Amino acid sequence: MTSMTIIQHWNPEDRGFWDRSGRAVARRNLWVSIPALALAFAVWMLWSVVVVHLPAAGFRYSTNQLFWLTALPALCGATLRIFYAFAVPMIGGRRFTTLATASLLLPAVGIGLAVQDPNTPFEWMVVLALLCGLGGGNFAGSMANISFFFPSARQGYALGLNAGLGHLGVALVQMLVPLAISAGVFGLFNGPAQLTAQGPMWLQNAGFIWVPLILASTAAAWFGMDDLADTHAGMAEQAVIFTRKHNWLMCWLYLGTFGSFIGFAASLPMLAQSQFQRADALHLVWLGPLIGAVLRPLGGWMADHWGGARVTFWVFVAMALGAAAALLCLPATDSAGPQGQSGHFLGFLAAFGVLFAASGLGNGSTFRMISSLFVAERVRRAEGLPSAQALAAKEGAVEAAAALGFASAIGAYGGFFIPKSVGSSLAMTGSAAAALAMFIVFYLSCIALTWWAYSRRNAPYPC
């Protein structure tokens, strides 16, 4: 790595520095980061689409096994985020993004090869599902990296753009894979088609379609991004967040927003198919993740203007109402149910539209809360000591970046617990009602926590 890719001095809070050169450098790094993160999300959520087509391709896995394959990438990705959260200050954002993006080749190529043989053991599919977690881990490092480049007043917008447009990878995979598997787009390298009742299918394209995009994004990160020398920090300097109350409170709230977004994105295709047996469901479910992804930058912008806590409070109110509406629209388990046996499919999709929209806004507002809380607390401690405030702001930024990554790790566990909760509820009762009732209770706890700690008058930590 040449010295030209390492910026020795970086101070985005200095308005003169920001106007002269900081803004252009920050934007360049942001626009290279976004497609890399979108690809990471696409690979992470790949199994949410692939599992729906495995039975038609001749794989004889149970419904519970299919839900395991949708849940395991989230479990692995969430765990990796804990480590990725601290990686950028240790190795640099450019090197991190390059290596993390290149690692996506492993699951993409592996899935493309494995799905060509219906005798592939389930255990090998589990390994590939865990490897897809590499994509989920990338988010923590990406968000921490971008947070260093922008001043605090613009972080809600910048982090919202990085995450929101990155989240488009979820909608992209659910929209693009059904199209890619319907044609032999790679010619002689494609492999044989799987013959199904609906015609030939090239399920291997679900993995292979991402390979050229991953290679291009890896090269863009290597040649187009920078490392910041003065944000270097060791593990001990970042681990202080584990002693901060904000870290644990915000982890709970981010589990409610991002955990819901990624968990519902992973489980909705299988959930809609199992509850309503509607073939057209698979052509509509990508709209939910798209709505959530597009609205995340808006959530960051709203938090910049009206306060993160206020936006987050109303987000959880909307999510509780959305989950209650989805519960009422489920098919009844007996003919005495309010919707009859068939349920209300369009109402169910509309309720999930509300859940995705609210979670998208909440993803942006909660990250804005984190980025402001840690810096504000450090600066407040140095109040009255002008010489110490600049150092306090820098230390607060390092803590905030680590907290962003760690909260994203905890939030990502929602991508495991939601599919598994839905799968367990279906296995035990034949309905997802018990899982949705549990989600409602959880959202009520988030409403109470946000109000008490951050949004009420005289709250301990207003933000």
Coordinates of C-alpha atoms in Angstrom, one line a residue, residues 191-349:
G191 CA -23.7 -25.9 -16.2
P192 CA -26.8 -27.9 -17.0
A193 CA -30.3 -26.6 -16.3
Q194 CA -32.6 -28.1 -13.7
L195 CA -35.8 -29.3 -15.3
T196 CA -38.9 -28.2 -13.3
A197 CA -42.6 -28.3 -13.9
Q198 CA -42.4 -24.6 -14.9
G199 CA -39.5 -25.2 -17.4
P200 CA -35.7 -25.2 -17.2
M201 CA -34.0 -23.4 -14.3
W202 CA -30.4 -22.5 -13.8
L203 CA -30.3 -22.1 -10.0
Q204 CA -26.5 -21.9 -10.1
N205 CA -26.8 -18.4 -11.6
A206 CA -28.0 -17.3 -8.1
G207 CA -24.4 -17.4 -7.0
F208 CA -22.5 -16.9 -10.3
I209 CA -24.3 -13.7 -11.2
W210 CA -22.5 -11.8 -8.4
V211 CA -18.9 -12.9 -9.3
P212 CA -18.1 -10.2 -11.9
L213 CA -19.7 -7.5 -9.7
I214 CA -17.7 -8.6 -6.7
L215 CA -14.4 -8.5 -8.7
A216 CA -15.2 -5.0 -10.0
S217 CA -16.1 -3.6 -6.5
T218 CA -13.0 -5.1 -5.0
A219 CA -10.8 -3.3 -7.6
A220 CA -12.7 -0.1 -7.0
A221 CA -12.1 -0.3 -3.2
W222 CA -8.4 -1.0 -3.7
F223 CA -7.8 1.9 -6.1
G224 CA -10.4 4.4 -5.0
M225 CA -10.5 4.5 -1.2
D226 CA -8.2 5.9 1.5
D227 CA -7.0 5.0 5.0
L228 CA -7.0 7.7 7.7
A229 CA -3.8 7.6 9.8
D230 CA -5.1 9.6 12.7
T231 CA -8.1 7.4 13.3
H232 CA -5.8 4.4 14.1
A233 CA -6.8 2.9 17.4
G234 CA -6.1 -0.4 19.1
M235 CA -8.6 -2.8 20.6
A236 CA -8.2 -1.4 24.2
E237 CA -9.1 2.1 23.1
Q238 CA -12.3 1.0 21.4
A239 CA -13.3 -1.6 24.1
V240 CA -14.2 1.3 26.4
I241 CA -17.6 1.3 24.8
F242 CA -18.5 -1.8 26.9
T243 CA -18.5 0.4 30.0
R244 CA -20.8 2.9 28.4
K245 CA -24.5 2.6 29.2
H246 CA -25.4 4.2 25.8
N247 CA -23.8 1.2 24.0
W248 CA -26.1 -1.3 25.6
L249 CA -29.3 0.8 25.4
M250 CA -28.7 1.5 21.7
C251 CA -28.0 -2.1 21.0
W252 CA -31.5 -3.0 22.2
L253 CA -33.0 -0.3 20.0
Y254 CA -31.0 -1.2 16.9
L255 CA -32.0 -4.8 17.4
G256 CA -35.6 -3.5 17.1
T257 CA -35.0 -1.5 13.9
F258 CA -32.2 -3.2 11.8
G259 CA -32.9 -6.6 13.4
S260 CA -36.5 -6.3 12.2
F261 CA -35.5 -5.1 8.7
I262 CA -33.0 -8.0 8.0
G263 CA -35.1 -10.6 9.9
F264 CA -38.2 -9.9 7.9
A265 CA -36.3 -9.7 4.7
A266 CA -34.9 -13.1 5.3
S267 CA -38.1 -14.8 6.4
L268 CA -40.9 -13.0 4.3
P269 CA -40.5 -15.1 1.1
M270 CA -40.9 -18.4 3.0
L271 CA -43.5 -16.9 5.4
A272 CA -45.7 -15.6 2.6
Q273 CA -45.5 -18.9 0.7
S274 CA -46.1 -21.1 3.7
Q275 CA -49.1 -19.1 5.0
F276 CA -50.9 -18.1 1.9
Q277 CA -49.6 -20.5 -0.8
R278 CA -49.6 -17.6 -3.3
A279 CA -47.2 -18.1 -6.3
D280 CA -47.2 -14.4 -6.9
A281 CA -45.8 -13.7 -3.5
L282 CA -42.2 -14.2 -4.6
H283 CA -42.6 -11.4 -7.2
L284 CA -43.7 -8.9 -4.6
V285 CA -41.7 -9.6 -1.4
W286 CA -38.6 -7.6 -2.7
L287 CA -40.7 -4.4 -2.4
G288 CA -40.5 -4.5 1.4
P289 CA -36.7 -4.4 1.6
L290 CA -36.6 -1.8 -1.2
I291 CA -38.9 0.5 0.8
G292 CA -36.8 0.1 4.0
A293 CA -33.6 0.7 2.1
V294 CA -34.8 3.8 0.4
L295 CA -36.2 5.3 3.6
R296 CA -33.1 4.8 5.7
P297 CA -31.3 8.0 4.5
L298 CA -34.6 9.9 5.1
G299 CA -34.5 8.6 8.7
G300 CA -31.0 9.9 9.1
W301 CA -32.0 13.3 7.7
M302 CA -35.1 13.5 9.9
A303 CA -33.0 12.7 12.9
D304 CA -30.5 15.4 12.0
H305 CA -33.3 18.0 11.9
W306 CA -35.8 16.8 14.6
G307 CA -33.7 14.7 16.9
G308 CA -33.0 10.9 16.7
A309 CA -34.9 10.0 19.8
R310 CA -38.2 11.7 18.7
V311 CA -38.0 9.9 15.3
T312 CA -37.1 6.6 16.9
F313 CA -40.0 6.7 19.4
W314 CA -42.6 7.1 16.7
V315 CA -40.9 4.5 14.5
F316 CA -41.5 1.9 17.2
V317 CA -45.1 2.9 17.6
A318 CA -45.6 2.3 13.9
M319 CA -43.8 -1.0 14.1
A320 CA -46.0 -2.3 17.0
L321 CA -49.1 -1.3 15.0
G322 CA -47.7 -2.9 11.8
A323 CA -47.0 -6.2 13.6
A324 CA -50.5 -6.2 15.1
A325 CA -52.0 -5.6 11.6
A326 CA -50.0 -8.5 10.2
L327 CA -51.2 -10.7 13.0
L328 CA -54.8 -9.9 12.2
C329 CA -54.3 -10.7 8.5
L330 CA -52.9 -14.2 9.0
P331 CA -55.0 -17.2 7.9
A332 CA -56.9 -18.5 10.9
T333 CA -56.1 -21.9 12.2
D334 CA -59.8 -22.8 12.3
S335 CA -62.8 -21.6 10.4
A336 CA -64.0 -19.5 13.4
G337 CA -61.1 -17.1 12.8
P338 CA -61.8 -13.5 11.9
Q339 CA -60.4 -13.8 8.4
G340 CA -61.4 -17.4 7.7
Q341 CA -59.0 -20.0 6.4
S342 CA -57.6 -17.8 3.6
G343 CA -56.5 -14.8 5.6
H344 CA -56.0 -11.4 4.0
F345 CA -52.9 -11.5 1.7
L346 CA -52.9 -7.9 0.5
G347 CA -53.5 -6.7 4.0
F348 CA -50.6 -8.9 5.2
L349 CA -48.2 -7.4 2.6

